[in-house]
Amino acid sequence: MAIATTPRGVPYPEPGSGEPNNPPIHLKQQAEWVDENVPKTADLADPETEAGALLAGSFAGKPTIDADDLAILMRDRTVANGVSWTTPHETIARVLGWAVVTDARYGGGADNTGVDDSAAAVQAAHDSLPTSGGTVWFPAGTFKVGTAITVTKPCAIRGTGPRTKIQTTSATANIFTVSAGQVTIGHVAMSATVTRTAGWYVDVLSTASNFRIEHFTTAGAIGGVRTAATSAAIAHGSIRDGTAGTGIAVRVDGGFAVAVEDITTDAAAQTYAGIYVTNVGDLVIKDCQLLHAGTGLLVQPGAGQSVTSLWAESTFFDNCTTGVSLSAAGGAIARSSFLRCWMGSATNWGVLMATSGAGTIDGTDFLGCHIFLNGSGGIAINAAAVSNTRIANCAICDNTGDAGILVNGAVSGLSITDNLIGAGFGLGGNGYGIFFNVTTVNDLIITDNDLTGNTIAAIAGEPTSGTNRLIANNLGDTSRGATAGITVGASPFTYTAGSRYETVYINAGTVSLVKVDGASVFQQTNCAVRLAPGKSVEVTYTVAPGMSRTKD
């Protein structure tokens, strides 16, 4: 027999039925259940007592209810003897033994009217927790703090959502400085009453681990959240209106197992960076909107630093000066991946890859990205110390300033395949589709791209040297099918194909031997040979033949 049935006839399962005794229940159904089953008698006139009984399951035959859900469904309800639950969250907090910052025991209690400074009371509430930790709870209201709250114990710091406002009155002090492991901050809105010139709203030190901040907002920060912790998550937040020119929404300076998920950064005037990364073992950026920053994502390891395994997915780097900048300033960037991201509407480049000093960038994937409407161009690779870059299944359109893809250094391991680099997706083409400003590239593949609709050329400045080069099957490439003469030198004469498959024609003259890649294929003139990229034909003659070639 079911424990109870709602007015809609939804049964709650029996103990031992294979379902948990306290299954997840839609709040409306929970409210119906409470209406039917929670006793409303004179001896339970105190809401705190009733809440404790319900949480403990001490109403005979009734299941317990999760504290968070109970707090929500009891909001503004009258449950016993005309007593109104006007502060249900605070009631639940007290029942559970949380440190409620407004409690007078903590330095007289924090002021939630925004008049007096509450830093000392909040710190006292935190310090009252046992060594094993606990929960510090902020009710609704405005809490002003002039000094940093240092978090040295494992704990959850929680508010009621946007109704819990924590405001710093300092231009430089952190709001929270976290040095302990197992800390969660959530359901708060942070802002400043002064123009910020330094400091972070939340600064997570390298001694911390397993940190999480979620369901939060910030406004007016020069620094939003910084972490150097091992295992850190920054999720479900909005970081807005940072300091123009210098503000950084999220900064990652160390650790590994770091995630930034469902974060929106935006500002009326461009900040310095949406996410700034200097040093990390692995970092996931997912489902974010990084808007109106000097650089949406700035990855800039210095000497002795490295950023490895940075994976960005389904994220918009939009309306920035530069969408994504991979700038190895003496350090190393390795194993980066961008999947289904937007790098668009930048003043300069959608993506800029560059190194300085001993910096290196090795292994970068752009897969299924949309790189549109950038002022200078789509992707710029500006250094020789960039290797193993793969651009595949991307759409790179309407980057009119320069090129869809600019290669400005003698890179190695560059693969550009199966992309639309030109007109499409309701947009026009680029200036150049692909432009090389360098003559030597090793391990180059450019195949199966649609390069139609670019206003100047599909491919320009094609490299003339380097090992292992292949350019083939690109729509809109006017070099395909182009036939040109070959100037024949002294016998035996050797001609080497470039980055494409070529057909070489030999006619007239007196030819005794034709070799392809060292193997004899003809002993006469008036023949044709097909060369793979980088392969050679050698012609031995007594009277020079005419020679020409057609590129595939």
GROMACS .gro file of C-alpha atoms in nm, residues 26 338 386 513 531:
model
    5
   26HIS     CA    1   0.784   1.782  -0.824
  338PHE     CA    2   3.778   2.372  -2.965
  386VAL     CA    3   5.326   2.628  -3.372
  513LEU     CA    4   6.514   0.757  -7.043
  531LEU     CA    5   5.365   1.286  -5.992
   0.00000   0.00000   0.00000
